[in-house]
Short mmCIF file of C-alpha atoms in Angstrom, two decimals:
data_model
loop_
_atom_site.label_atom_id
_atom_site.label_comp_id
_atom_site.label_asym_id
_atom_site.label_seq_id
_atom_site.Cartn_x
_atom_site.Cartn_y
_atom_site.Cartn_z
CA UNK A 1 -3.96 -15.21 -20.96
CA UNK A 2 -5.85 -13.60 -23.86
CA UNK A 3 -7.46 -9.80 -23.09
CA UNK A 4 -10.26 -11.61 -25.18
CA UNK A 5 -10.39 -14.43 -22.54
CA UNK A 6 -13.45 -14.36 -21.04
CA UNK A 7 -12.95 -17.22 -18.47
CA UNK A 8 -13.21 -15.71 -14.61
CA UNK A 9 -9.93 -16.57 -13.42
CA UNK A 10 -9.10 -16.89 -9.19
CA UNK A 11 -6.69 -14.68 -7.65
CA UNK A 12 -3.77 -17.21 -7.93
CA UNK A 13 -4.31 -17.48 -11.78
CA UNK A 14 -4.36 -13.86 -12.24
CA UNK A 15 -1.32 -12.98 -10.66
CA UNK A 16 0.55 -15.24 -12.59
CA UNK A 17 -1.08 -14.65 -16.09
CA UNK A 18 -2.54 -11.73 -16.43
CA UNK A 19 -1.00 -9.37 -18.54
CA UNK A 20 1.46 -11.22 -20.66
CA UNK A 21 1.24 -11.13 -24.78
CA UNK A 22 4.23 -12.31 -25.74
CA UNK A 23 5.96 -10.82 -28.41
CA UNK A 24 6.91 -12.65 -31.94
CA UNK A 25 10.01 -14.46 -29.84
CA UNK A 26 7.31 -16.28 -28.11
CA UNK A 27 9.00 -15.59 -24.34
CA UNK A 28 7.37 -17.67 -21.68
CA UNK A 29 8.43 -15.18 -18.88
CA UNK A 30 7.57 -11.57 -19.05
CA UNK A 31 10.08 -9.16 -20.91
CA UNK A 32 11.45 -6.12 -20.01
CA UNK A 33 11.45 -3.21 -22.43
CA UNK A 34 14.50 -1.25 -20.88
CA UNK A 35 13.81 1.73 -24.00
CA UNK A 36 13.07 5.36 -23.39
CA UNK A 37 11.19 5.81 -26.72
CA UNK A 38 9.98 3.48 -29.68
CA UNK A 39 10.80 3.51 -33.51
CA UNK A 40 8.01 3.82 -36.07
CA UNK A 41 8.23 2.57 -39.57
CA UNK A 42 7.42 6.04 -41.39
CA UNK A 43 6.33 9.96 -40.54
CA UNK A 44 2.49 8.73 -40.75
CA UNK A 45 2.82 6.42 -37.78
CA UNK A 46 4.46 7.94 -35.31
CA UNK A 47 2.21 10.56 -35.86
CA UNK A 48 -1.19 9.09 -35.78
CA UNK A 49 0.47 7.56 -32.85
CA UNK A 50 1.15 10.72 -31.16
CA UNK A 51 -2.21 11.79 -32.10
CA UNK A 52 -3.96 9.17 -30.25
CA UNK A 53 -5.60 7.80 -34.31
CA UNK A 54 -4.27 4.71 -33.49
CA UNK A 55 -2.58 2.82 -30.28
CA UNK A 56 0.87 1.98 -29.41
CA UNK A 57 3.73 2.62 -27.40
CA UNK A 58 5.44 6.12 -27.87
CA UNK A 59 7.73 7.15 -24.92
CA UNK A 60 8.29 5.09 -21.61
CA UNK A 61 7.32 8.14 -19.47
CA UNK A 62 3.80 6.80 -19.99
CA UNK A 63 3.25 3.94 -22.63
CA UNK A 64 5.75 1.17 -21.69
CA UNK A 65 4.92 -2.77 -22.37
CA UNK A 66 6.52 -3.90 -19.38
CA UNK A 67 5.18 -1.36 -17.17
CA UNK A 68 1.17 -1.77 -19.14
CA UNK A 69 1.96 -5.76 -17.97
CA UNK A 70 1.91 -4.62 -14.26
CA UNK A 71 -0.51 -2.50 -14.10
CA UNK A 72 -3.18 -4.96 -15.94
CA UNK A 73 -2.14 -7.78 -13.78
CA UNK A 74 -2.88 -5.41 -11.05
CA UNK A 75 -5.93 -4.29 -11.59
CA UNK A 76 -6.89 -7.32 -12.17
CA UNK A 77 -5.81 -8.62 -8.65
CA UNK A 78 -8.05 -5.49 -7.31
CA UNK A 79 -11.08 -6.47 -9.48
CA UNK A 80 -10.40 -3.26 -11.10
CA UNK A 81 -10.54 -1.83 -14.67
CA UNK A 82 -7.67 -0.13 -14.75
CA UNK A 83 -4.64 0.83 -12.85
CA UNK A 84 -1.55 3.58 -12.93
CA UNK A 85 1.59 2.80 -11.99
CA UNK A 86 3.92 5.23 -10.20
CA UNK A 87 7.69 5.57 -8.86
CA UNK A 88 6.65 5.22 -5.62
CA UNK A 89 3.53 4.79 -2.93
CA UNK A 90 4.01 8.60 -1.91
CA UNK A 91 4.12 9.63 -5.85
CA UNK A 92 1.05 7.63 -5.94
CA UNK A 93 -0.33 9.59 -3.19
CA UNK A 94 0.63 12.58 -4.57
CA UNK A 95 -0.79 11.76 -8.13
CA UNK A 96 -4.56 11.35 -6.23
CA UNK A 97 -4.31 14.73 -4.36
CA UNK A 98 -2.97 16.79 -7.74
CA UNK A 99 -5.52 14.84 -10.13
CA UNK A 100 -8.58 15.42 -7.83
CA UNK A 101 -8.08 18.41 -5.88
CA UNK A 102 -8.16 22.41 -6.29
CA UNK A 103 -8.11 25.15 -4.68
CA UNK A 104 -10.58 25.79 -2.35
CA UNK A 105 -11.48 21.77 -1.88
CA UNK A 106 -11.70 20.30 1.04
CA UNK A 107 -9.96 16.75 2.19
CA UNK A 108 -10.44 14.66 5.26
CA UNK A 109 -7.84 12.02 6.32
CA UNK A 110 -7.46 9.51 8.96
CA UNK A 111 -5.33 10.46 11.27
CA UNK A 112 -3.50 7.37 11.44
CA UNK A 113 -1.64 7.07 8.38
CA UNK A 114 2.05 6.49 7.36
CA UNK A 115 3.92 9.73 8.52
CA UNK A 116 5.00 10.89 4.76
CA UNK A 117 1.35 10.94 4.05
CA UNK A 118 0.41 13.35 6.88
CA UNK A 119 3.57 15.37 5.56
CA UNK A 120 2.42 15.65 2.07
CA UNK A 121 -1.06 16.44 2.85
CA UNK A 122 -0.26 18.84 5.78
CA UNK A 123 3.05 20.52 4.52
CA UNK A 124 2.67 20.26 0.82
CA UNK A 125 -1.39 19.79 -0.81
CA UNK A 126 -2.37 22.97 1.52
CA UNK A 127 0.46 25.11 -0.15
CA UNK A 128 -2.31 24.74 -3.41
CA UNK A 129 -5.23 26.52 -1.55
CA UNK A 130 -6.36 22.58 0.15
CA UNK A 131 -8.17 22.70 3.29
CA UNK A 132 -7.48 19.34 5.29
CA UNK A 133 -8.61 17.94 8.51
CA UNK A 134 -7.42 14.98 10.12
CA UNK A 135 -9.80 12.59 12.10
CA UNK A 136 -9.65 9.22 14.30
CA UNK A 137 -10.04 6.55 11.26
CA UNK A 138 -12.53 4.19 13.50
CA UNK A 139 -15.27 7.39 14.37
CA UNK A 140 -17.67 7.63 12.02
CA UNK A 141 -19.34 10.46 13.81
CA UNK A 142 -15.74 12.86 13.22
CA UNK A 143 -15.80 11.69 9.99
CA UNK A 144 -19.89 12.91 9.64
CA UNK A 145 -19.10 16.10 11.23
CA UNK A 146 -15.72 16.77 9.38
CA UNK A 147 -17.61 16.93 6.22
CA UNK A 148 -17.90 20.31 4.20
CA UNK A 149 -20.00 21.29 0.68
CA UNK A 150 -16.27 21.53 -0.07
CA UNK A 151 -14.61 18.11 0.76
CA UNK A 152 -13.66 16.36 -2.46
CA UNK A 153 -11.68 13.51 -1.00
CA UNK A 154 -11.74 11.01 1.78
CA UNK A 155 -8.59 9.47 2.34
CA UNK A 156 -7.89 6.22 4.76
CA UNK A 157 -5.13 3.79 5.68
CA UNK A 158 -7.32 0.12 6.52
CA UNK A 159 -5.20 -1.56 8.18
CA UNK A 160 -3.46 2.06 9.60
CA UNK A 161 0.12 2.49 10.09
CA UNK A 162 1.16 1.30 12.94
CA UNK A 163 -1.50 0.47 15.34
CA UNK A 164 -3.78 -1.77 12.57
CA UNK A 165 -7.10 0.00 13.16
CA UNK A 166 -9.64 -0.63 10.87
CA UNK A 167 -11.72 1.76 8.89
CA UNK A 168 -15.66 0.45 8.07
CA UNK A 169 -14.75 1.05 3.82
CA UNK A 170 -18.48 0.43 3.17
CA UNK A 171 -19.91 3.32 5.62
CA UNK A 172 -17.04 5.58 4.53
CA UNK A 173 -17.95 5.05 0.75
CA UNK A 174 -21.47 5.91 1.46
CA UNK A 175 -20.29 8.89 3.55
CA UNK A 176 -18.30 9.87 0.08
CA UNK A 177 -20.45 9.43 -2.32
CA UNK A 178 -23.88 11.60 -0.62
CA UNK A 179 -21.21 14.50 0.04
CA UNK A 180 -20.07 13.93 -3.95
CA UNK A 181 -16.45 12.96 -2.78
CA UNK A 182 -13.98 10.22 -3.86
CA UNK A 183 -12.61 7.87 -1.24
CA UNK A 184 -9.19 6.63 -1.88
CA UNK A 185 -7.91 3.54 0.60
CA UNK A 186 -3.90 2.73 1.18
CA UNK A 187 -4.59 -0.91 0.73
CA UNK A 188 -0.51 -1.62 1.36
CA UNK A 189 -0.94 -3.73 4.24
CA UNK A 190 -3.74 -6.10 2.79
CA UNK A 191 -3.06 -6.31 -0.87
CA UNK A 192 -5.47 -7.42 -2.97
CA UNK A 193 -5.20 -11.01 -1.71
CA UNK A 194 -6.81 -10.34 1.61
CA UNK A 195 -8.87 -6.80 1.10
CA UNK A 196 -10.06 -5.42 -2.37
CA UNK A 197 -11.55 -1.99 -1.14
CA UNK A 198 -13.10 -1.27 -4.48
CA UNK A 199 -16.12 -3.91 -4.31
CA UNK A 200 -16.43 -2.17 -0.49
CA UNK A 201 -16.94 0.69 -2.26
CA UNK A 202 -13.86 2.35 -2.66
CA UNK A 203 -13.51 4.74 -5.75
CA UNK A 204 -9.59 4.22 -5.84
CA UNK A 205 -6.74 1.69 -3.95
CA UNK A 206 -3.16 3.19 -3.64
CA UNK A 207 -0.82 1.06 -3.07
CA UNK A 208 3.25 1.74 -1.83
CA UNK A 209 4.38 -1.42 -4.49
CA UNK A 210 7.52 -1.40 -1.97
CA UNK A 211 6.02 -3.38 0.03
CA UNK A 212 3.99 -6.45 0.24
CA UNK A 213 3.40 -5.95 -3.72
CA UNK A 214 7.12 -6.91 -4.31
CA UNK A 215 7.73 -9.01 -1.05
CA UNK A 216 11.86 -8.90 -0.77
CA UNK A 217 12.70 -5.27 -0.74
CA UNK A 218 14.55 -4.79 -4.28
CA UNK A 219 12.65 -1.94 -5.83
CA UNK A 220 10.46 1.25 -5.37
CA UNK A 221 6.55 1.83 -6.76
CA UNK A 222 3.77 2.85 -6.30
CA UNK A 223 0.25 2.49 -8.17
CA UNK A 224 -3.46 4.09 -8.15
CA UNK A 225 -5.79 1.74 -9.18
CA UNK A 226 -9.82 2.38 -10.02
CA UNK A 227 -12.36 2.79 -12.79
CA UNK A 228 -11.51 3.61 -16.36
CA UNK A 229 -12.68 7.04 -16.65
CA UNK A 230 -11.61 8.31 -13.58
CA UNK A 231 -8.22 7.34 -14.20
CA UNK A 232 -7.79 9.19 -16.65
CA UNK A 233 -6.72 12.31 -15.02
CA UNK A 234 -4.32 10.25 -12.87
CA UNK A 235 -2.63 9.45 -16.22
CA UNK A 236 -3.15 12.52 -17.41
CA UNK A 237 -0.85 13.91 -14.35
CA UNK A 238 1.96 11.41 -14.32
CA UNK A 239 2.58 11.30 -18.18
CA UNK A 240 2.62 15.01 -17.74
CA UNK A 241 4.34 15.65 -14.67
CA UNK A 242 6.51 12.30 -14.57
CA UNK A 243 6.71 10.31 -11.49
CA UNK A 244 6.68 7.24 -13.61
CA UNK A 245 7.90 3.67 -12.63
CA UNK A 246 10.89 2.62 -14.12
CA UNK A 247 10.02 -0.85 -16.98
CA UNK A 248 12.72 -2.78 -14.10
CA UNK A 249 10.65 -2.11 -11.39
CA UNK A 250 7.39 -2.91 -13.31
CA UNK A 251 9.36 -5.95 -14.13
CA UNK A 252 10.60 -6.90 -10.34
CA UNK A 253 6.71 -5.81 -9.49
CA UNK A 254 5.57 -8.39 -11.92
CA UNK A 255 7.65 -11.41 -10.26
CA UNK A 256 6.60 -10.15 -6.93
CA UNK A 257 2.61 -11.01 -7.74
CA UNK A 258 3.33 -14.45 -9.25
CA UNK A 259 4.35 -15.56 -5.06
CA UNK A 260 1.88 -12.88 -3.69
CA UNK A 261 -0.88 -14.95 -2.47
CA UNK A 262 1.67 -17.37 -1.03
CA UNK A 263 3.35 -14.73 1.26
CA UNK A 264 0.60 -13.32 2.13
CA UNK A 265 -0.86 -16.10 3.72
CA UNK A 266 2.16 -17.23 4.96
CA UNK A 267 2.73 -13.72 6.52
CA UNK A 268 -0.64 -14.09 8.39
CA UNK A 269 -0.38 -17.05 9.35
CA UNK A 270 2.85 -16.32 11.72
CA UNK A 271 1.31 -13.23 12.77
CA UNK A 272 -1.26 -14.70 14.45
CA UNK A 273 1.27 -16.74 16.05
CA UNK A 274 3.25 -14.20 17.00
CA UNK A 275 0.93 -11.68 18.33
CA UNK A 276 -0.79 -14.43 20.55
CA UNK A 277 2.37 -15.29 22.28
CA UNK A 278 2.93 -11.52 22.53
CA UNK A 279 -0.03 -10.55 24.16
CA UNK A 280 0.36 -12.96 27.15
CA UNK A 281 3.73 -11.52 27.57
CA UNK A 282 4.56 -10.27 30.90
CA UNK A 283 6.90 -7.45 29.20
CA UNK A 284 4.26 -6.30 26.60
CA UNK A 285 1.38 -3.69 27.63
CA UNK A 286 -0.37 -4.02 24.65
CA UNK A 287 -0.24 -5.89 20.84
CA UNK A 288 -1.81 -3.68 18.21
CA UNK A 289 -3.27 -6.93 15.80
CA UNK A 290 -6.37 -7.02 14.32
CA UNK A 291 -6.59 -11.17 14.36
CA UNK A 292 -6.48 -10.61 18.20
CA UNK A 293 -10.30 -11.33 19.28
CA UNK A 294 -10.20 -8.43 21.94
CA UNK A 295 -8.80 -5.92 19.23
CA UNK A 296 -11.67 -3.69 18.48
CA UNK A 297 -11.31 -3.64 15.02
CA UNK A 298 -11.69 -7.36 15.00
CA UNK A 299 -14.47 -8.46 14.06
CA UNK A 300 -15.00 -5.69 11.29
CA UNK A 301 -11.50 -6.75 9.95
CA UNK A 302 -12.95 -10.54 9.67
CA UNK A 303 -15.80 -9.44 7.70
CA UNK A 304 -14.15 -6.71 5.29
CA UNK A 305 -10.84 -8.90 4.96
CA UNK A 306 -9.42 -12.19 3.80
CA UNK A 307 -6.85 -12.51 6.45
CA UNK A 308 -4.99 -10.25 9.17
CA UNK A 309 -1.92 -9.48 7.69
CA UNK A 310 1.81 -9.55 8.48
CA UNK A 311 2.38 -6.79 10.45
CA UNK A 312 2.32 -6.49 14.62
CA UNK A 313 3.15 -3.73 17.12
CA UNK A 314 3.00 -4.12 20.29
CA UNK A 315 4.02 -1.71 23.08
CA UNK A 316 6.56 -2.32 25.87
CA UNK A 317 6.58 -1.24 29.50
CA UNK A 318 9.26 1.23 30.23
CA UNK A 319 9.04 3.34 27.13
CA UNK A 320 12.20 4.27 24.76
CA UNK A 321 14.95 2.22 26.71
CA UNK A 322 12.75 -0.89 26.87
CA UNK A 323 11.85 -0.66 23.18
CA UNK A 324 15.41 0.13 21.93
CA UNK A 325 16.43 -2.87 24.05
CA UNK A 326 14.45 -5.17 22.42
CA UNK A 327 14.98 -3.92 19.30
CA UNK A 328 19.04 -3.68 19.57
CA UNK A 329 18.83 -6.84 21.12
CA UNK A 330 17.79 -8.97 18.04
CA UNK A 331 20.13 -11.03 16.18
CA UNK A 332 18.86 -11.28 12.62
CA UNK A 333 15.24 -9.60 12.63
CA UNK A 334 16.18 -6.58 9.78
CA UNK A 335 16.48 -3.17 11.71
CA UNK A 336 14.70 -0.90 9.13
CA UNK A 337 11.79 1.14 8.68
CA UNK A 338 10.87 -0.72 5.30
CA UNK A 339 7.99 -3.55 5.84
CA UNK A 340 6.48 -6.57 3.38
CA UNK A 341 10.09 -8.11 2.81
CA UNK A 342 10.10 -11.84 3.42
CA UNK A 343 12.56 -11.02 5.87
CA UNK A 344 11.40 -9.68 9.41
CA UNK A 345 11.81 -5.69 9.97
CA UNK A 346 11.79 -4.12 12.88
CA UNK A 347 11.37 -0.27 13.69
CA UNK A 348 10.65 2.16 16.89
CA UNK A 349 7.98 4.50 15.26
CA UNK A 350 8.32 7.52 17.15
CA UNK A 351 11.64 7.53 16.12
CA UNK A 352 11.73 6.33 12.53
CA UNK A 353 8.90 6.14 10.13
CA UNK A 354 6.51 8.62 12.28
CA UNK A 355 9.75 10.67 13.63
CA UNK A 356 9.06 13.81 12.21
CA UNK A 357 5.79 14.34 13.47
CA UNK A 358 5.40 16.75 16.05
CA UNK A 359 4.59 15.31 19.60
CA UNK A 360 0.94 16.15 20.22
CA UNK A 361 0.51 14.46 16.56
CA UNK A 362 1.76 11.53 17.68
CA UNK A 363 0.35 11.46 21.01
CA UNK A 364 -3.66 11.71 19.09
CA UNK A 365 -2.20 8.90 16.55
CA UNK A 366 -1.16 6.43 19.78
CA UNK A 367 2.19 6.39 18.99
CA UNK A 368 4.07 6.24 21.74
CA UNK A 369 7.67 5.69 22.91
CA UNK A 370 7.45 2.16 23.73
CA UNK A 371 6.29 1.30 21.11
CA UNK A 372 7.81 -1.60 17.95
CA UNK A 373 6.57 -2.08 14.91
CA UNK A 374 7.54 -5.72 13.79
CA UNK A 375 7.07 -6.73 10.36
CA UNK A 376 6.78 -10.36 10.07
CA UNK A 377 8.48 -12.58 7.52
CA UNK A 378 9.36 -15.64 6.28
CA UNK A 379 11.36 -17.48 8.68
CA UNK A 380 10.53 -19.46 11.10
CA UNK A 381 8.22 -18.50 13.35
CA UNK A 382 10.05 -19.99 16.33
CA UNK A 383 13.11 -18.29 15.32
CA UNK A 384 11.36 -15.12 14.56
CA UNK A 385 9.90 -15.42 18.45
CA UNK A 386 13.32 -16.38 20.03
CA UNK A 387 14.49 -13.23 18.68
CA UNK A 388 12.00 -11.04 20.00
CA UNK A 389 12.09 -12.45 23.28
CA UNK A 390 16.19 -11.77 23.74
CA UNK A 391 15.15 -8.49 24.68
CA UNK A 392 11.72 -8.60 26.22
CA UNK A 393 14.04 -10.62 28.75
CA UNK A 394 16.45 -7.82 29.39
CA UNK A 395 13.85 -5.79 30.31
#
């Protein structure tokens, strides 16, 4: 697919062509450029290379052809001009906060957001002189009255981490942009297949590329992705400061998107299944799934998304015991706290992926000690069911 192609390609097409020039061998399926640096034929080139006089590639810390192939395919997945790619969805993070942020500014997260995040934000950004605030990711209103002359950055997980609420992206874009802040959106649950947060409004997508992005669990990533200009200084921070992906992860990254919009679908698709036949279980309290019409995210998640996702929790009755049961009790659902493998993953929360939080954190996040975070795969959904149910029976 030429950069000069001006044909409007669908999502499918894109993540299968975009971003490929093949070199003079003329390689039908994307290379990998496993080189630190790159050779120049004389002193004049490399250095009106260096100097930015003319383009090229000059060290794989931040100009490498493998890793440029990911991050235009992408962007263009997100309908965006440009994206970054990082060694992982917390260095992505991380690249945001250091690229936009000072001392003295001011950021507001939701409050339900992977547990690394609230660590980096609450443990690490404020060490630079960052003021942050967390607030419920569904009321508007906190957000409204969390906002300072100050606040520079709105930051949201839509679909959160674990309990899939949903964030209005539109109202929270217009909240940004009077107070003159960015709003950033983990869009790791979605992917670009079923939410693109940047024609919500959005001024930049993160994404954990360990996830859904790369679908079988081989490789870690991360990327920001957003307008030209203000990527820049996203750039700007990881060629200087490093957190770079690796050209074999860009490359694993790249295979991932080519079957993308096929597991994704395919991943909502037994969800729904799955969380239906959860929710009239006797055993379950309460299933956390936005394609649930009595979830009160639903019907914003409907309008803002493409589909529901893969990912259901649900919550037990009889707290830890019950929810280690079922969990210890399955015979090939993954136990792990990784999720968007084509293989199921299972995980207790409160234990795992949000362990470290302190309790009261967890108790105003609604994560609780029966609850399971199931990541749904590939497999059957009958078999993925049967498993599930080997412990709900125990209890």
């Amino acid at each position: 697919m030429s950069q000069q192609d001006d044909i409007e390609y669908q999502l499918d097409t894109l993540a299968i062509r975009t971003g490929h020039t093949r070199s003079f061998e003329g390689e039908h399926s994307e290379p990998i450029f496993l080189t630190s640096s790159f050779v120049y034929e004389n002193a004049a080139e490399a250095a009106a290379k260096f100097s930015g006089a003319e383009s090229g590639n000059i060290y794989s810390r931040f100009t490498n052809p493998t890793v440029a192939m990911f991050e235009k395919r992408l962007a263009a997945l997100e309908g965006g001009e440009r994206a970054v790619a990082t060694s992982s969805g917390m260095a992505a993070i991380m690249a945001v906060a250091m690229s936009y942020l000072k001392t003295g500014d001011h950021v507001i997260c939701s409050r339900a957001v992977f547990g690394s995040t609230v660590a980096l934000f609450e443990k690490y950004v404020v060490k630079f002189g960052v003021a942050v605030d967390f607030v419920d990711l569904t009321d508007l209103d906190a957000w409204k009255n969390a906002v300072r002359p100050e606040t520079k950055l709105l930051f949201v997980e839509s679909p959160s981490n674990p309990l899939a609420e949903i964030a209005d992206i539109q109202a929270l874009a217009d909240l940004a942009h009077a107070n003159d802040a960015l709003l950033a959106i983990d869009n790791s649950f979605c992917t670009p297949i079923l939410q693109q947060p940047l024609k919500l409004g959005a001024d930049l997508v993160v994404y954990s590329a360990t996830k859904y992005l790369d679908g079988q669990g081989r490789a870690l990533g991360g990327a920001v992705v957003g307008k030209h200009q203000l990527l820049e200084e996203v750039f700007a921070y990881v060629r200087t400061t490093g957190p770079s992906m690796s050209p074999f992860n860009a490359w694993v990254f790249l295979k991932g998107l080519e079957t993308l919009s096929l597991r994704m679908k395919a991943h909502s698709s037994s969800a729904q299944k799955i969380a239906e036949w959860l929710a009239v279980h006797p055993k379950v309290k309460k299933v956390y799934f936005a394609g649930l019409s009595d979830h009160v995210g639903h019907a914003l998640a409907a309008k803002q998304q493409a589909g529901f996702g893969g990912i259901v929790s649900f919550e037990v009755k009889g707290e830890r015991e019950s929810a280690w049961k079922v969990i210890d009790n399955t015979k090939f659902i993954s136990i792990t706290g990784n999720l968007g493998d084509v293989k199921s993953t299972i995980t207790h929360p409160a234990t795992t992926t949000h362990g470290k939080l302190p309790a009261e954190a967890k108790l105003a996040a609604g994560i609780g000690e029966g609850l399971i975070r199931l990541s749904v795969g590939l497999e059957d959904v009958d078999d993925i069911i049967a498993d599930i149910k080997r412990g709900l029976d125990l209890i």
